[in-house]
PDB file of C-alpha atoms in Angstrom:
ATOM      1  CA  MET A 562     -20.831  20.676  66.721  1.00  0.00           C
ATOM      2  CA  ASN A 563     -24.226  19.271  67.717  1.00  0.00           C
ATOM      3  CA  LYS A 564     -25.387  15.861  65.992  1.00  0.00           C
ATOM      4  CA  LEU A 565     -29.165  15.910  64.747  1.00  0.00           C
ATOM      5  CA  SER A 566     -30.880  12.490  65.839  1.00  0.00           C
ATOM      6  CA  VAL A 567     -33.119  11.315  63.074  1.00  0.00           C
ATOM      7  CA  SER A 568     -35.781   8.741  63.533  1.00  0.00           C
ATOM      8  CA  SER A 569     -36.566   6.227  60.709  1.00  0.00           C
ATOM      9  CA  LEU A 570     -39.217   4.213  59.913  1.00  0.00           C
ATOM     10  CA  TYR A 571     -38.903   0.347  59.965  1.00  0.00           C
ATOM     11  CA  VAL A 572     -41.396  -2.838  59.217  1.00  0.00           C
ATOM     12  CA  VAL A 573     -40.605  -5.119  61.874  1.00  0.00           C
ATOM     13  CA  ASN A 574     -38.987  -8.106  60.641  1.00  0.00           C
ATOM     14  CA  PRO A 575     -39.404 -11.164  63.131  1.00  0.00           C
ATOM     15  CA  TYR A 576     -36.345 -12.996  61.905  1.00  0.00           C
ATOM     16  CA  ASN A 577     -34.373 -10.086  62.817  1.00  0.00           C
ATOM     17  CA  ASP A 578     -32.920 -10.300  66.234  1.00  0.00           C
ATOM     18  CA  THR A 579     -32.286  -6.585  66.757  1.00  0.00           C
ATOM     19  CA  HIS A 580     -35.824  -5.768  65.884  1.00  0.00           C
ATOM     20  CA  ILE A 581     -37.365  -8.403  68.584  1.00  0.00           C
ATOM     21  CA  GLN A 582     -35.156  -6.941  71.054  1.00  0.00           C
ATOM     22  CA  MET A 583     -36.086  -3.350  70.351  1.00  0.00           C
ATOM     23  CA  LEU A 584     -39.484  -4.738  70.188  1.00  0.00           C
ATOM     24  CA  LYS A 585     -39.120  -6.566  73.787  1.00  0.00           C
ATOM     25  CA  GLU A 586     -37.710  -3.222  75.491  1.00  0.00           C
ATOM     26  CA  TYR A 587     -40.644  -1.235  73.945  1.00  0.00           C
ATOM     27  CA  GLU A 588     -43.268  -3.740  75.227  1.00  0.00           C
ATOM     28  CA  LYS A 589     -41.413  -3.333  79.133  1.00  0.00           C
ATOM     29  CA  THR A 590     -41.266   0.464  78.750  1.00  0.00           C
ATOM     30  CA  ASN A 591     -44.654   0.960  77.819  1.00  0.00           C
ATOM     31  CA  GLU A 592     -46.160  -1.690  80.197  1.00  0.00           C
ATOM     32  CA  MET A 593     -47.680  -3.905  77.334  1.00  0.00           C
ATOM     33  CA  SER A 594     -49.946  -6.679  78.116  1.00  0.00           C
ATOM     34  CA  THR A 595     -49.497  -8.587  75.276  1.00  0.00           C
ATOM     35  CA  ASN A 596     -45.952 -10.576  74.257  1.00  0.00           C
ATOM     36  CA  LEU A 597     -45.716  -9.893  70.742  1.00  0.00           C
ATOM     37  CA  SER A 598     -41.967 -10.371  71.161  1.00  0.00           C
ATOM     38  CA  GLU A 599     -42.368 -13.791  72.304  1.00  0.00           C
ATOM     39  CA  GLN A 600     -44.840 -14.746  69.935  1.00  0.00           C
ATOM     40  CA  LEU A 601     -42.727 -13.340  66.773  1.00  0.00           C
ATOM     41  CA  LYS A 602     -40.270 -15.784  68.134  1.00  0.00           C
ATOM     42  CA  GLN A 603     -42.256 -18.687  68.390  1.00  0.00           C
ATOM     43  CA  MET A 604     -43.440 -17.967  64.946  1.00  0.00           C
ATOM     44  CA  VAL A 605     -39.671 -17.781  63.729  1.00  0.00           C
ATOM     45  CA  SER A 606     -39.172 -21.189  65.297  1.00  0.00           C
ATOM     46  CA  SER A 607     -41.557 -22.851  63.302  1.00  0.00           C
ATOM     47  CA  ILE A 608     -41.878 -21.062  60.186  1.00  0.00           C
ATOM     48  CA  PRO A 609     -38.610 -20.786  57.862  1.00  0.00           C
ATOM     49  CA  GLU A 610     -38.093 -17.003  56.750  1.00  0.00           C
ATOM     50  CA  GLU A 611     -38.566 -18.134  52.980  1.00  0.00           C
ATOM     51  CA  GLU A 612     -41.813 -19.689  53.739  1.00  0.00           C
ATOM     52  CA  TYR A 613     -42.746 -16.658  55.652  1.00  0.00           C
ATOM     53  CA  LEU A 614     -41.660 -13.716  53.028  1.00  0.00           C
ATOM     54  CA  LYS A 615     -43.524 -16.369  50.144  1.00  0.00           C
ATOM     55  CA  ASN A 616     -46.965 -16.397  52.008  1.00  0.00           C
ATOM     56  CA  LYS A 617     -46.551 -12.699  53.133  1.00  0.00           C
ATOM     57  CA  LYS A 618     -46.606 -11.848  49.492  1.00  0.00           C
ATOM     58  CA  ASN A 619     -49.083 -14.815  48.192  1.00  0.00           C
ATOM     59  CA  ARG A 620     -51.546 -14.066  50.723  1.00  0.00           C
ATOM     60  CA  ASN A 621     -54.631 -11.764  50.790  1.00  0.00           C
ATOM     61  CA  GLU A 622     -54.663 -10.695  54.359  1.00  0.00           C
ATOM     62  CA  ILE A 623     -51.993  -7.941  55.150  1.00  0.00           C
ATOM     63  CA  GLU A 624     -50.256  -7.739  58.497  1.00  0.00           C
ATOM     64  CA  GLU A 625     -47.359  -5.039  59.056  1.00  0.00           C
ATOM     65  CA  ARG A 626     -46.111  -4.167  61.955  1.00  0.00           C
ATOM     66  CA  LEU A 627     -44.085  -0.511  61.285  1.00  0.00           C
ATOM     67  CA  PHE A 628     -41.837   1.278  64.069  1.00  0.00           C
ATOM     68  CA  LEU A 629     -40.133   4.405  64.598  1.00  0.00           C
ATOM     69  CA  GLU A 630     -36.072   3.606  65.895  1.00  0.00           C
ATOM     70  CA  LYS A 631     -34.329   6.476  67.194  1.00  0.00           C
ATOM     71  CA  ASP A 632     -30.686   6.110  68.502  1.00  0.00           C
ATOM     72  CA  ARG A 633     -30.881   2.074  68.482  1.00  0.00           C
ATOM     73  CA  THR A 634     -34.506   2.397  70.647  1.00  0.00           C
ATOM     74  CA  MET A 635     -38.032   1.580  69.377  1.00  0.00           C
ATOM     75  CA  ILE A 636     -39.863   4.857  70.264  1.00  0.00           C
ATOM     76  CA  ASP A 637     -43.181   4.335  68.789  1.00  0.00           C
ATOM     77  CA  SER A 638     -44.976   1.330  66.899  1.00  0.00           C
ATOM     78  CA  CYS A 639     -48.257   0.446  65.170  1.00  0.00           C
ATOM     79  CA  LEU A 640     -49.738  -2.256  63.423  1.00  0.00           C
ATOM     80  CA  ILE A 641     -51.443  -2.222  59.450  1.00  0.00           C
ATOM     81  CA  GLN A 642     -53.890  -5.084  59.332  1.00  0.00           C
ATOM     82  CA  GLY A 643     -55.895  -5.212  55.723  1.00  0.00           C
ATOM     83  CA  GLU A 644     -56.827  -7.074  52.608  1.00  0.00           C
ATOM     84  CA  LYS A 645     -55.313  -6.467  49.206  1.00  0.00           C
ATOM     85  CA  ASP A 646     -58.436  -7.418  47.524  1.00  0.00           C
ATOM     86  CA  MET A 647     -60.336  -5.091  49.185  1.00  0.00           C
ATOM     87  CA  LYS A 648     -57.475  -2.702  49.410  1.00  0.00           C
ATOM     88  CA  THR A 649     -58.806  -1.678  52.877  1.00  0.00           C
ATOM     89  CA  GLY A 650     -56.901  -1.545  55.875  1.00  0.00           C
ATOM     90  CA  ARG A 651     -56.622  -0.785  59.551  1.00  0.00           C
ATOM     91  CA  ILE A 652     -53.860   1.187  61.780  1.00  0.00           C
ATOM     92  CA  SER A 653     -53.965   0.431  65.575  1.00  0.00           C
ATOM     93  CA  LEU A 654     -51.193   2.521  67.574  1.00  0.00           C
ATOM     94  CA  TYR A 655     -49.442   0.088  70.080  1.00  0.00           C
ATOM     95  CA  PRO A 656     -49.606   1.564  73.577  1.00  0.00           C
ATOM     96  CA  GLN A 657     -47.449   4.147  74.369  1.00  0.00           C
ATOM     97  CA  LYS A 658     -46.965   5.555  78.059  1.00  0.00           C
ATOM     98  CA  GLY A 659     -47.002   9.118  79.174  1.00  0.00           C
ATOM     99  CA  ILE A 660     -47.662  10.459  75.624  1.00  0.00           C
ATOM    100  CA  THR A 661     -48.159  13.885  75.476  1.00  0.00           C
ATOM    101  CA  LYS A 662     -47.438  14.841  71.830  1.00  0.00           C
ATOM    102  CA  ARG A 663     -48.696  13.871  68.602  1.00  0.00           C
ATOM    103  CA  ARG A 664     -47.458  10.561  67.338  1.00  0.00           C
ATOM    104  CA  LYS A 665     -45.517  10.765  64.242  1.00  0.00           C
ATOM    105  CA  ILE A 666     -45.661   7.285  63.117  1.00  0.00           C
ATOM    106  CA  VAL A 667     -49.478   7.751  62.449  1.00  0.00           C
ATOM    107  CA  SER A 668     -48.790   9.984  59.305  1.00  0.00           C
ATOM    108  CA  LEU A 669     -45.899   7.444  58.341  1.00  0.00           C
ATOM    109  CA  ALA A 670     -47.901   4.512  58.772  1.00  0.00           C
ATOM    110  CA  ILE A 671     -50.741   5.940  56.870  1.00  0.00           C
ATOM    111  CA  ASN A 672     -48.635   7.098  54.240  1.00  0.00           C
ATOM    112  CA  TYR A 673     -46.625   3.494  53.968  1.00  0.00           C
ATOM    113  CA  ALA A 674     -50.698   2.011  53.566  1.00  0.00           C
ATOM    114  CA  LEU A 675     -51.255   4.190  50.940  1.00  0.00           C
ATOM    115  CA  ASN A 676     -48.634   4.428  48.813  1.00  0.00           C
ATOM    116  CA  THR A 677     -46.652   1.259  49.655  1.00  0.00           C
ATOM    117  CA  LEU A 678     -49.076  -1.365  50.396  1.00  0.00           C
ATOM    118  CA  ASN A 679     -51.639   0.211  47.737  1.00  0.00           C
ATOM    119  CA  LEU A 680     -54.744   0.521  50.193  1.00  0.00           C
ATOM    120  CA  GLU A 681     -57.313   2.686  48.978  1.00  0.00           C
ATOM    121  CA  GLU A 682     -59.276   3.193  52.189  1.00  0.00           C
ATOM    122  CA  VAL A 683     -57.710   3.210  55.509  1.00  0.00           C
ATOM    123  CA  PHE A 684     -58.932   3.308  59.014  1.00  0.00           C
ATOM    124  CA  ILE A 685     -57.250   5.027  61.856  1.00  0.00           C
ATOM    125  CA  MET A 686     -57.938   3.966  65.328  1.00  0.00           C
ATOM    126  CA  ILE A 687     -56.766   6.587  67.927  1.00  0.00           C
ATOM    127  CA  ASP A 688     -56.994   6.240  71.580  1.00  0.00           C
ATOM    128  CA  PRO A 689     -59.358   8.926  72.977  1.00  0.00           C
ATOM    129  CA  THR A 690     -56.807  10.518  75.326  1.00  0.00           C
ATOM    130  CA  ASP A 691     -54.302  11.028  72.512  1.00  0.00           C
ATOM    131  CA  LYS A 692     -55.761  14.614  72.082  1.00  0.00           C
ATOM    132  CA  GLU A 693     -52.737  15.972  69.907  1.00  0.00           C
ATOM    133  CA  THR A 694     -52.718  13.220  67.136  1.00  0.00           C
ATOM    134  CA  ILE A 695     -56.768  13.520  67.222  1.00  0.00           C
ATOM    135  CA  ALA A 696     -56.302  17.134  66.620  1.00  0.00           C
ATOM    136  CA  TYR A 697     -53.685  16.698  64.019  1.00  0.00           C
ATOM    137  CA  LEU A 698     -56.177  14.099  62.184  1.00  0.00           C
ATOM    138  CA  LYS A 699     -58.887  16.673  62.144  1.00  0.00           C
ATOM    139  CA  GLN A 700     -56.900  19.875  60.932  1.00  0.00           C
ATOM    140  CA  ASN A 701     -55.521  17.171  57.938  1.00  0.00           C
ATOM    141  CA  GLY A 702     -59.095  16.672  56.746  1.00  0.00           C
ATOM    142  CA  TYR A 703     -59.480  12.912  58.235  1.00  0.00           C
ATOM    143  CA  GLU A 704     -62.935  11.885  58.346  1.00  0.00           C
ATOM    144  CA  CYS A 705     -63.942  11.340  62.235  1.00  0.00           C
ATOM    145  CA  LEU A 706     -66.251   8.100  62.210  1.00  0.00           C
ATOM    146  CA  GLY A 707     -66.872   8.337  66.134  1.00  0.00           C
ATOM    147  CA  GLU A 708     -65.950   6.031  68.811  1.00  0.00           C
ATOM    148  CA  GLU A 709     -65.542   2.272  68.222  1.00  0.00           C
ATOM    149  CA  GLN A 710     -64.086  -0.453  70.741  1.00  0.00           C
ATOM    150  CA  GLY A 711     -63.253   2.390  72.926  1.00  0.00           C
ATOM    151  CA  ASN A 712     -61.042   4.208  70.396  1.00  0.00           C
ATOM    152  CA  ILE A 713     -61.756   7.202  68.184  1.00  0.00           C
ATOM    153  CA  LEU A 714     -61.914   5.928  64.350  1.00  0.00           C
ATOM    154  CA  PHE A 715     -60.771   8.208  61.575  1.00  0.00           C
ATOM    155  CA  LEU A 716     -60.868   7.406  57.741  1.00  0.00           C
ATOM    156  CA  THR A 717     -58.666   8.732  54.676  1.00  0.00           C
ATOM    157  CA  GLU A 718     -58.849   7.483  51.019  1.00  0.00           C
ATOM    158  CA  GLN A 719     -56.535   7.508  48.280  1.00  0.00           C
ATOM    159  CA  GLU A 720     -59.201   9.220  46.034  1.00  0.00           C
ATOM    160  CA  GLU A 721     -60.004  12.267  48.867  1.00  0.00           C
ATOM    161  CA  ARG A 722     -55.767  12.714  49.118  1.00  0.00           C
ATOM    162  CA  ILE A 723     -55.685  12.926  45.160  1.00  0.00           C
ATOM    163  CA  ILE A 724     -58.637  15.522  45.154  1.00  0.00           C
ATOM    164  CA  ASN A 725     -57.044  17.556  48.301  1.00  0.00           C
ATOM    165  CA  LYS A 726     -53.663  17.628  46.348  1.00  0.00           C
ATOM    166  CA  ARG A 727     -55.393  18.702  43.318  1.00  0.00           C
ATOM    167  CA  MET A 728     -57.115  21.479  45.057  1.00  0.00           C
ATOM    168  CA  ILE A 729     -53.929  22.738  46.668  1.00  0.00           C
ATOM    169  CA  ALA A 730     -51.857  22.877  43.660  1.00  0.00           C
TER     170      ALA A 730
END
């Protein structure tokens, strides 16, 4: 019997050694120049976990790193940054070497930003060579705002999604 392999979405926990190791392997596989795994390890050594969680809950700034895991391997990752009081955020995808298909993490991250972080406005930064993800966003009604900092910028708003759901229903 064939066993289906399922991918799961996680928020990177800098205090989880498995998450850091998967991130380190992802950085190496995708030839990332930033050394995020080491930066997170340094942060962990200087801030107790309880203080980190308290700060995360109480501060206005949002900084969440999400990743898709499949078979104990990080297969995609992104960063969500934003502000709680403004209810706005920005999704940036981490590089993925040799990507040729739509990046599933995009729709999951948008859903997470709108429904878990309760953001009302989400900007999505997409590499212009990622044609499949760009096509997916356009086909699903995300507003293309043009190019910014070498990326294609899209926008979705909570209100627009509610209106679209009502029109479909």
